[in-house]
């Protein structure tokens, strides 16, 4: 159990260093560099060798890593694990400062994805993201990452005395009720540029050279291992950084095999994936084809390789909620710490079919990992994930799965300590095939 707890703590540390998709990619890059991976550039010719370890990024917020297989790709194919780097949050709008009562400074924000809004209230919040700075080349401005590691924001609730019906349920107005409080107005703050000054100081640049930013809120408090027997992980962004962490750790710990092992983490899954760095882009297909091109092969070999490939679409699953058991399918009922979950849907919101289900079940069996299944109640519509979206770009066999959690899309989700070890073991077994 000690090793499992240590691995769960590594996940918590990884998540804390990855408050945005941009920071997730940076954290993953550092891990890959430490494992001997070499970064490739999209705009350069790729020179890769059999058994070599490589990675490439897109938009600073998506990343694809691979270990080039020893066999011919058209005969051995690709073994792919896909996850995503983004999580539901709030994005800060341009010119965000809003003054209330001549005293309070609030930030104008908009919702990103589908968070459980009320879980963001009354919590210390920090800011992180990407900042674009003026450079000598107009077409290629400089980008910098920023993480203001201080609880500088909070979204305060209104007192129950002024909202007597609050405990009966209330709909929050996203333009009025969710604007975070930043500070009091005072003479030391330059009017209209409060946040800009903080960013410039953090990056040690002239505020006049900051052109724009992609900034998001995140919970300042770090995740923790909880429960009477230390069996649970309480943290934000378990969806889907736990799968990114598991996939990267598995890839780092296996040697080259006949097939080419690939781990890809897309961005923007929470808002539909229709971006150049999302699952509904050619990013993965381009990476796979360039691997073959760099080996002197063409489209024929590429299509043959796809026919021999398999993808695990790794995105978290819903565990049965102990207080709302009626919300789940009466038979298939995933439980925390009982193993990864295969996700199945008749309307194909998940890619799993009997063939791909069998593949992942056998992988888990070989790895001595328990496996569970999830289907929605027939009268409740569920979500989707990168599996079906990626299938519109690449017609390869795929299974949708993930570890079970409670409170998905809350500012703090709840997962199982054992499940993170289980799923990583299954990924390593997959890559070792």
Short mmCIF file of C-alpha atoms in Angstrom, two decimals:
data_model
loop_
_atom_site.label_atom_id
_atom_site.label_comp_id
_atom_site.label_asym_id
_atom_site.label_seq_id
_atom_site.Cartn_x
_atom_site.Cartn_y
_atom_site.Cartn_z
CA UNK A 1 0.00 0.00 0.00
CA UNK A 2 2.93 2.32 0.62
CA UNK A 3 3.93 2.33 -3.05
CA UNK A 4 0.34 2.97 -4.12
CA UNK A 5 0.07 5.94 -1.75
CA UNK A 6 3.36 7.33 -3.01
CA UNK A 7 2.15 7.01 -6.60
CA UNK A 8 -1.12 8.74 -5.72
CA UNK A 9 0.87 11.56 -4.14
CA UNK A 10 2.91 11.85 -7.34
CA UNK A 11 -0.36 12.35 -9.19
CA UNK A 12 -1.41 15.09 -6.77
CA UNK A 13 1.96 16.81 -7.20
CA UNK A 14 1.63 16.53 -10.99
CA UNK A 15 -1.82 18.10 -10.93
CA UNK A 16 -0.67 20.94 -8.67
CA UNK A 17 2.13 21.79 -11.10
CA UNK A 18 -0.40 21.71 -13.96
CA UNK A 19 -3.08 24.34 -13.25
CA UNK A 20 -3.81 24.86 -16.97
CA UNK A 21 -3.44 22.87 -20.19
CA UNK A 22 -0.32 24.92 -20.97
CA UNK A 23 1.28 24.02 -17.66
CA UNK A 24 0.27 20.38 -18.07
CA UNK A 25 2.23 20.21 -21.32
CA UNK A 26 5.20 21.89 -19.70
CA UNK A 27 5.12 19.43 -16.78
CA UNK A 28 4.84 16.49 -19.18
CA UNK A 29 7.73 17.82 -21.26
CA UNK A 30 9.95 17.96 -18.17
CA UNK A 31 9.05 14.38 -17.32
CA UNK A 32 9.73 13.20 -20.87
CA UNK A 33 13.07 14.98 -21.02
CA UNK A 34 14.05 13.23 -17.78
CA UNK A 35 13.12 9.91 -19.41
CA UNK A 36 15.34 10.52 -22.42
CA UNK A 37 12.74 11.75 -24.90
CA UNK A 38 13.79 14.20 -27.62
CA UNK A 39 11.56 17.08 -28.69
CA UNK A 40 10.66 17.36 -32.36
CA UNK A 41 9.49 20.58 -33.99
CA UNK A 42 6.49 20.66 -36.31
CA UNK A 43 8.21 23.05 -38.72
CA UNK A 44 11.39 20.96 -39.04
CA UNK A 45 12.22 17.70 -40.79
CA UNK A 46 11.99 14.74 -38.46
CA UNK A 47 15.04 12.51 -38.14
CA UNK A 48 14.04 9.57 -35.96
CA UNK A 49 15.58 6.19 -35.21
CA UNK A 50 14.17 2.77 -34.30
CA UNK A 51 13.78 2.55 -30.54
CA UNK A 52 14.06 6.33 -30.22
CA UNK A 53 11.86 8.35 -27.86
CA UNK A 54 10.32 11.56 -29.15
CA UNK A 55 7.59 14.11 -28.55
CA UNK A 56 6.00 17.10 -30.28
CA UNK A 57 3.65 19.80 -28.99
CA UNK A 58 0.78 21.79 -30.48
CA UNK A 59 -0.25 25.26 -29.31
CA UNK A 60 1.70 24.72 -26.06
CA UNK A 61 -1.40 22.91 -24.78
CA UNK A 62 -1.40 19.49 -26.50
CA UNK A 63 1.40 16.94 -26.72
CA UNK A 64 2.12 13.66 -28.48
CA UNK A 65 4.96 11.36 -27.35
CA UNK A 66 6.06 8.12 -28.94
CA UNK A 67 8.63 5.34 -28.80
CA UNK A 68 9.43 4.21 -32.33
CA UNK A 69 8.81 0.48 -32.66
CA UNK A 70 11.33 -2.07 -33.86
CA UNK A 71 8.93 -3.60 -36.38
CA UNK A 72 7.51 -2.28 -39.62
CA UNK A 73 4.66 0.09 -38.83
CA UNK A 74 2.51 -1.25 -41.66
CA UNK A 75 2.73 -4.71 -40.08
CA UNK A 76 2.77 -3.83 -36.36
CA UNK A 77 0.73 -0.61 -36.26
CA UNK A 78 0.46 1.93 -33.46
CA UNK A 79 -0.64 1.41 -29.86
CA UNK A 80 -2.14 4.70 -28.75
CA UNK A 81 -3.38 6.06 -25.45
CA UNK A 82 -5.31 9.34 -25.69
CA UNK A 83 -6.31 11.74 -22.92
CA UNK A 84 -6.88 15.49 -22.58
CA UNK A 85 -5.12 18.35 -20.80
CA UNK A 86 -8.01 20.73 -20.11
CA UNK A 87 -10.56 20.87 -17.29
CA UNK A 88 -13.68 22.95 -16.63
CA UNK A 89 -12.86 26.37 -15.18
CA UNK A 90 -13.31 30.10 -15.73
CA UNK A 91 -11.41 32.06 -18.36
CA UNK A 92 -10.56 35.72 -17.74
CA UNK A 93 -11.93 38.08 -20.39
CA UNK A 94 -9.97 40.93 -22.00
CA UNK A 95 -9.91 44.23 -20.04
CA UNK A 96 -11.31 42.25 -17.12
CA UNK A 97 -11.34 44.77 -14.25
CA UNK A 98 -14.78 45.84 -13.07
CA UNK A 99 -15.28 48.31 -10.20
CA UNK A 100 -18.18 47.82 -7.79
CA UNK A 101 -19.32 50.46 -5.32
CA UNK A 102 -16.23 52.48 -6.16
CA UNK A 103 -14.28 50.13 -3.86
CA UNK A 104 -14.18 46.52 -5.02
CA UNK A 105 -12.22 45.25 -8.02
CA UNK A 106 -13.77 42.22 -9.70
CA UNK A 107 -12.60 40.30 -12.76
CA UNK A 108 -14.86 39.69 -15.73
CA UNK A 109 -14.82 35.97 -16.57
CA UNK A 110 -16.64 33.41 -18.66
CA UNK A 111 -17.20 29.73 -18.05
CA UNK A 112 -14.93 27.23 -19.81
CA UNK A 113 -16.52 23.82 -20.23
CA UNK A 114 -19.11 22.48 -17.82
CA UNK A 115 -18.02 23.01 -14.20
CA UNK A 116 -20.29 22.50 -11.21
CA UNK A 117 -20.52 26.23 -10.67
CA UNK A 118 -21.41 26.44 -6.98
CA UNK A 119 -18.34 24.44 -5.98
CA UNK A 120 -16.22 27.41 -7.07
CA UNK A 121 -17.79 29.78 -4.55
CA UNK A 122 -16.04 30.80 -1.31
CA UNK A 123 -12.76 29.11 -2.23
CA UNK A 124 -9.36 30.82 -2.50
CA UNK A 125 -8.52 30.94 -6.22
CA UNK A 126 -5.32 31.55 -8.14
CA UNK A 127 -4.61 32.51 -11.76
CA UNK A 128 -2.45 30.78 -14.38
CA UNK A 129 -2.12 30.52 -18.13
CA UNK A 130 -0.28 31.78 -21.16
CA UNK A 131 0.73 35.37 -21.87
CA UNK A 132 1.66 36.70 -25.30
CA UNK A 133 4.41 39.30 -25.34
CA UNK A 134 5.57 41.60 -28.12
CA UNK A 135 8.57 40.38 -30.15
CA UNK A 136 10.57 41.62 -33.12
CA UNK A 137 8.63 39.36 -35.51
CA UNK A 138 4.96 40.34 -35.68
CA UNK A 139 3.93 36.91 -37.00
CA UNK A 140 5.63 35.11 -34.11
CA UNK A 141 5.07 36.94 -30.81
CA UNK A 142 6.71 35.49 -27.72
CA UNK A 143 4.62 33.31 -25.43
CA UNK A 144 5.29 32.91 -21.72
CA UNK A 145 3.59 30.83 -19.05
CA UNK A 146 2.53 32.45 -15.82
CA UNK A 147 1.31 30.95 -12.56
CA UNK A 148 0.45 33.40 -9.80
CA UNK A 149 0.81 31.01 -6.89
CA UNK A 150 -1.20 33.10 -4.46
CA UNK A 151 -4.86 33.01 -3.45
CA UNK A 152 -5.64 36.38 -5.04
CA UNK A 153 -9.29 35.75 -5.94
CA UNK A 154 -12.52 34.53 -4.40
CA UNK A 155 -16.13 34.30 -5.60
CA UNK A 156 -18.13 35.18 -2.47
CA UNK A 157 -21.58 33.76 -1.83
CA UNK A 158 -24.40 36.01 -0.74
CA UNK A 159 -25.47 35.52 2.87
CA UNK A 160 -28.45 33.23 3.53
CA UNK A 161 -30.17 36.16 5.25
CA UNK A 162 -30.43 37.85 1.83
CA UNK A 163 -31.26 34.68 -0.05
CA UNK A 164 -33.59 32.62 2.11
CA UNK A 165 -34.26 30.02 -0.57
CA UNK A 166 -30.60 29.22 -1.26
CA UNK A 167 -30.76 25.74 0.27
CA UNK A 168 -33.73 24.87 -1.92
CA UNK A 169 -31.61 25.35 -5.00
CA UNK A 170 -30.72 28.47 -6.95
CA UNK A 171 -29.56 29.11 -10.51
CA UNK A 172 -26.41 31.21 -10.59
CA UNK A 173 -26.19 33.92 -13.24
CA UNK A 174 -22.85 33.44 -14.96
CA UNK A 175 -22.33 37.14 -15.68
CA UNK A 176 -23.42 38.44 -12.28
CA UNK A 177 -22.91 35.79 -9.61
CA UNK A 178 -19.57 34.23 -10.55
CA UNK A 179 -17.24 37.22 -10.91
CA UNK A 180 -14.27 36.80 -8.57
CA UNK A 181 -13.22 39.54 -6.15
CA UNK A 182 -9.61 40.63 -6.66
CA UNK A 183 -8.89 43.58 -4.36
CA UNK A 184 -9.88 46.94 -2.93
CA UNK A 185 -9.28 50.00 -5.04
CA UNK A 186 -6.33 51.97 -3.72
CA UNK A 187 -3.80 54.49 -4.97
CA UNK A 188 -1.07 51.91 -5.51
CA UNK A 189 -3.14 50.13 -8.17
CA UNK A 190 -3.04 51.63 -11.64
CA UNK A 191 -6.60 52.16 -12.79
CA UNK A 192 -7.76 49.66 -15.40
CA UNK A 193 -4.59 47.56 -15.38
CA UNK A 194 -4.63 45.78 -12.03
CA UNK A 195 -4.19 42.25 -13.36
CA UNK A 196 -1.85 43.37 -16.12
CA UNK A 197 0.53 44.85 -13.58
CA UNK A 198 0.54 41.63 -11.56
CA UNK A 199 1.29 39.59 -14.69
CA UNK A 200 4.08 41.94 -15.80
CA UNK A 201 5.70 41.79 -12.37
CA UNK A 202 5.46 38.00 -12.30
CA UNK A 203 7.07 37.69 -15.74
CA UNK A 204 9.48 40.59 -15.18
CA UNK A 205 8.46 42.32 -18.39
CA UNK A 206 7.22 45.81 -19.26
CA UNK A 207 3.41 45.84 -19.02
CA UNK A 208 3.31 47.78 -22.31
CA UNK A 209 4.74 44.70 -24.06
CA UNK A 210 1.99 42.34 -22.86
CA UNK A 211 -0.36 42.07 -25.85
CA UNK A 212 -2.87 39.43 -24.77
CA UNK A 213 -3.33 36.42 -22.51
CA UNK A 214 -5.09 33.06 -22.05
CA UNK A 215 -5.64 33.11 -18.29
CA UNK A 216 -7.76 30.78 -16.19
CA UNK A 217 -8.79 30.40 -12.56
CA UNK A 218 -7.86 27.38 -10.47
CA UNK A 219 -8.32 26.30 -6.87
CA UNK A 220 -5.34 27.41 -4.84
CA UNK A 221 -5.49 24.55 -2.32
CA UNK A 222 -3.53 21.47 -3.29
CA UNK A 223 -5.17 18.07 -3.53
CA UNK A 224 -4.82 15.50 -0.75
CA UNK A 225 -5.14 11.84 0.13
CA UNK A 226 -8.12 11.41 2.45
CA UNK A 227 -10.32 8.76 4.03
CA UNK A 228 -10.04 6.77 7.24
CA UNK A 229 -7.64 4.37 5.55
CA UNK A 230 -6.13 6.86 3.07
CA UNK A 231 -8.09 5.30 0.26
CA UNK A 232 -9.30 8.37 -1.63
CA UNK A 233 -7.74 11.16 -3.72
CA UNK A 234 -9.42 14.55 -3.34
CA UNK A 235 -8.23 16.99 -5.99
CA UNK A 236 -9.26 19.27 -8.77
CA UNK A 237 -8.64 18.28 -12.40
CA UNK A 238 -8.53 14.51 -11.83
CA UNK A 239 -10.55 14.62 -15.05
CA UNK A 240 -8.43 14.16 -17.06
CA UNK A 241 -4.94 14.81 -15.68
CA UNK A 242 -4.95 11.46 -13.88
CA UNK A 243 -5.09 9.73 -17.28
CA UNK A 244 -2.40 12.03 -18.71
CA UNK A 245 -0.16 11.16 -15.74
CA UNK A 246 -0.87 7.42 -15.97
CA UNK A 247 -0.23 7.34 -19.72
CA UNK A 248 3.02 9.28 -19.55
CA UNK A 249 4.31 7.21 -16.62
CA UNK A 250 3.52 3.99 -18.49
CA UNK A 251 5.22 5.24 -21.66
CA UNK A 252 8.33 6.25 -19.74
CA UNK A 253 8.68 2.84 -18.12
CA UNK A 254 8.52 0.51 -21.12
CA UNK A 255 11.18 -0.29 -23.68
CA UNK A 256 10.66 -0.27 -27.43
CA UNK A 257 8.59 -3.18 -28.75
CA UNK A 258 7.54 -4.15 -32.27
CA UNK A 259 4.70 -1.61 -32.51
CA UNK A 260 5.16 2.13 -32.05
CA UNK A 261 3.78 3.22 -28.68
CA UNK A 262 2.06 6.61 -28.65
CA UNK A 263 0.68 8.78 -25.86
CA UNK A 264 -1.30 11.84 -26.92
CA UNK A 265 -2.93 14.47 -24.72
CA UNK A 266 -5.33 16.75 -26.61
CA UNK A 267 -6.63 20.12 -25.47
CA UNK A 268 -10.18 21.53 -25.51
CA UNK A 269 -12.05 18.26 -24.92
CA UNK A 270 -14.28 20.07 -22.42
CA UNK A 271 -15.51 22.48 -25.12
CA UNK A 272 -15.96 20.10 -28.04
CA UNK A 273 -12.40 19.42 -29.29
CA UNK A 274 -12.89 21.45 -32.49
CA UNK A 275 -9.55 23.26 -32.37
CA UNK A 276 -6.17 22.73 -34.02
CA UNK A 277 -4.97 21.14 -30.78
CA UNK A 278 -8.16 19.19 -30.05
CA UNK A 279 -9.24 15.63 -30.69
CA UNK A 280 -11.27 16.74 -33.71
CA UNK A 281 -8.12 18.00 -35.45
CA UNK A 282 -5.57 16.27 -37.69
CA UNK A 283 -2.93 16.51 -34.94
CA UNK A 284 -2.75 12.79 -34.13
CA UNK A 285 -3.14 11.69 -37.77
CA UNK A 286 -0.39 14.08 -38.82
CA UNK A 287 2.00 12.80 -36.13
CA UNK A 288 1.39 9.17 -37.11
CA UNK A 289 1.82 9.83 -40.82
CA UNK A 290 5.00 11.85 -40.27
CA UNK A 291 6.46 8.93 -38.32
CA UNK A 292 6.10 6.81 -41.46
CA UNK A 293 7.26 9.57 -43.82
CA UNK A 294 10.43 9.99 -41.76
CA UNK A 295 11.11 6.29 -42.37
CA UNK A 296 10.75 6.71 -46.13
CA UNK A 297 7.24 5.26 -46.28
CA UNK A 298 4.09 6.60 -47.90
CA UNK A 299 0.31 6.71 -47.70
CA UNK A 300 -0.14 3.05 -48.53
CA UNK A 301 1.96 2.01 -45.54
CA UNK A 302 0.17 4.61 -43.40
CA UNK A 303 -3.26 3.18 -44.12
CA UNK A 304 -2.01 -0.34 -43.56
CA UNK A 305 -0.55 0.76 -40.21
CA UNK A 306 -3.89 2.24 -39.14
CA UNK A 307 -5.58 -1.09 -39.87
CA UNK A 308 -3.17 -2.75 -37.43
CA UNK A 309 -3.53 -0.09 -34.71
CA UNK A 310 -5.48 0.19 -31.46
CA UNK A 311 -6.37 3.19 -29.30
CA UNK A 312 -7.30 3.46 -25.65
CA UNK A 313 -9.34 6.63 -25.17
CA UNK A 314 -8.70 7.38 -21.51
CA UNK A 315 -11.16 9.75 -19.83
CA UNK A 316 -12.63 9.35 -16.39
CA UNK A 317 -15.83 7.45 -15.60
CA UNK A 318 -18.70 7.92 -13.16
CA UNK A 319 -18.64 5.80 -10.01
CA UNK A 320 -21.93 4.99 -8.30
CA UNK A 321 -22.70 7.89 -5.96
CA UNK A 322 -23.40 6.57 -2.45
CA UNK A 323 -26.06 9.24 -1.84
CA UNK A 324 -27.68 9.05 -5.29
CA UNK A 325 -27.58 5.36 -6.17
CA UNK A 326 -30.74 5.64 -8.28
CA UNK A 327 -28.90 7.79 -10.85
CA UNK A 328 -26.97 4.78 -12.16
CA UNK A 329 -27.65 1.73 -14.29
CA UNK A 330 -29.24 -0.99 -12.14
CA UNK A 331 -26.64 -3.63 -13.11
CA UNK A 332 -23.36 -2.01 -14.17
CA UNK A 333 -22.24 -0.06 -11.12
CA UNK A 334 -18.58 1.03 -10.91
CA UNK A 335 -17.09 1.56 -7.45
CA UNK A 336 -14.02 3.54 -6.40
CA UNK A 337 -10.87 1.43 -5.96
CA UNK A 338 -12.34 -1.51 -7.87
CA UNK A 339 -10.37 -0.92 -11.07
CA UNK A 340 -10.61 0.97 -14.37
CA UNK A 341 -13.98 1.24 -16.10
CA UNK A 342 -14.85 0.36 -19.71
CA UNK A 343 -17.46 2.84 -20.99
CA UNK A 344 -20.18 1.61 -23.35
CA UNK A 345 -22.99 3.43 -25.15
CA UNK A 346 -25.53 2.21 -27.70
CA UNK A 347 -25.60 5.65 -29.36
CA UNK A 348 -21.80 5.55 -29.84
CA UNK A 349 -20.99 8.43 -27.51
CA UNK A 350 -18.22 5.99 -26.57
CA UNK A 351 -16.26 4.02 -29.17
CA UNK A 352 -16.29 0.73 -27.28
CA UNK A 353 -17.67 -2.30 -29.08
CA UNK A 354 -17.41 -5.99 -28.19
CA UNK A 355 -14.10 -6.30 -30.03
CA UNK A 356 -12.34 -3.39 -28.37
CA UNK A 357 -13.92 -4.23 -25.01
CA UNK A 358 -12.44 -7.73 -25.25
CA UNK A 359 -8.98 -6.31 -26.01
CA UNK A 360 -8.91 -4.08 -22.93
CA UNK A 361 -10.46 -6.74 -20.68
CA UNK A 362 -7.71 -9.17 -21.71
CA UNK A 363 -5.05 -6.51 -21.13
CA UNK A 364 -6.36 -6.00 -17.60
CA UNK A 365 -6.51 -9.73 -17.00
CA UNK A 366 -2.91 -10.14 -18.09
CA UNK A 367 -1.87 -7.23 -15.83
CA UNK A 368 -3.84 -8.69 -12.89
CA UNK A 369 -6.01 -5.57 -12.80
CA UNK A 370 -9.73 -5.67 -11.97
CA UNK A 371 -11.99 -4.08 -14.55
CA UNK A 372 -15.52 -2.64 -14.39
CA UNK A 373 -18.11 -1.44 -16.90
CA UNK A 374 -20.22 1.70 -17.17
CA UNK A 375 -23.38 2.38 -19.12
CA UNK A 376 -25.83 5.21 -18.52
CA UNK A 377 -29.31 4.66 -17.21
CA UNK A 378 -31.46 4.27 -20.28
CA UNK A 379 -33.48 7.37 -19.34
CA UNK A 380 -30.46 9.60 -18.76
CA UNK A 381 -28.22 11.08 -21.42
CA UNK A 382 -24.50 10.94 -20.64
CA UNK A 383 -21.45 12.74 -21.94
CA UNK A 384 -18.92 11.84 -24.59
CA UNK A 385 -15.15 12.03 -24.92
CA UNK A 386 -12.20 12.09 -27.30
CA UNK A 387 -12.73 8.51 -28.52
CA UNK A 388 -15.64 9.12 -30.92
CA UNK A 389 -14.22 12.52 -31.89
CA UNK A 390 -10.82 11.03 -32.76
CA UNK A 391 -12.55 8.34 -34.78
CA UNK A 392 -13.75 11.00 -37.21
CA UNK A 393 -10.08 11.63 -38.01
CA UNK A 394 -8.67 8.10 -37.74
CA UNK A 395 -10.70 4.95 -38.41
CA UNK A 396 -8.95 2.62 -35.97
CA UNK A 397 -10.23 0.27 -33.30
CA UNK A 398 -10.76 2.05 -30.01
CA UNK A 399 -12.03 1.49 -26.49
CA UNK A 400 -13.27 4.22 -24.15
CA UNK A 401 -12.33 3.77 -20.52
CA UNK A 402 -11.21 5.64 -17.42
CA UNK A 403 -10.87 5.35 -13.68
CA UNK A 404 -14.06 5.95 -11.66
CA UNK A 405 -14.57 9.18 -9.75
CA UNK A 406 -17.29 11.02 -7.85
CA UNK A 407 -18.20 14.68 -8.32
CA UNK A 408 -16.94 14.89 -11.91
CA UNK A 409 -16.43 18.55 -12.94
CA UNK A 410 -16.56 19.78 -9.35
CA UNK A 411 -13.71 22.05 -8.33
CA UNK A 412 -12.62 19.03 -6.25
CA UNK A 413 -13.24 15.54 -7.58
CA UNK A 414 -12.87 12.29 -5.66
CA UNK A 415 -10.99 9.26 -6.95
CA UNK A 416 -9.44 6.09 -5.56
CA UNK A 417 -5.82 5.57 -4.59
CA UNK A 418 -5.79 1.98 -5.85
CA UNK A 419 -7.38 2.87 -9.17
CA UNK A 420 -4.49 5.06 -10.25
CA UNK A 421 -2.05 2.20 -9.76
CA UNK A 422 -4.43 -0.23 -11.48
CA UNK A 423 -4.90 1.89 -14.59
CA UNK A 424 -1.21 2.65 -14.96
CA UNK A 425 -0.44 -1.08 -14.75
CA UNK A 426 -2.97 -1.73 -17.52
CA UNK A 427 -1.35 0.95 -19.69
CA UNK A 428 2.09 -0.54 -19.17
CA UNK A 429 0.78 -3.96 -20.14
CA UNK A 430 -0.76 -2.48 -23.29
CA UNK A 431 2.51 -0.80 -24.28
CA UNK A 432 4.46 -4.00 -23.58
CA UNK A 433 2.37 -6.11 -25.97
#
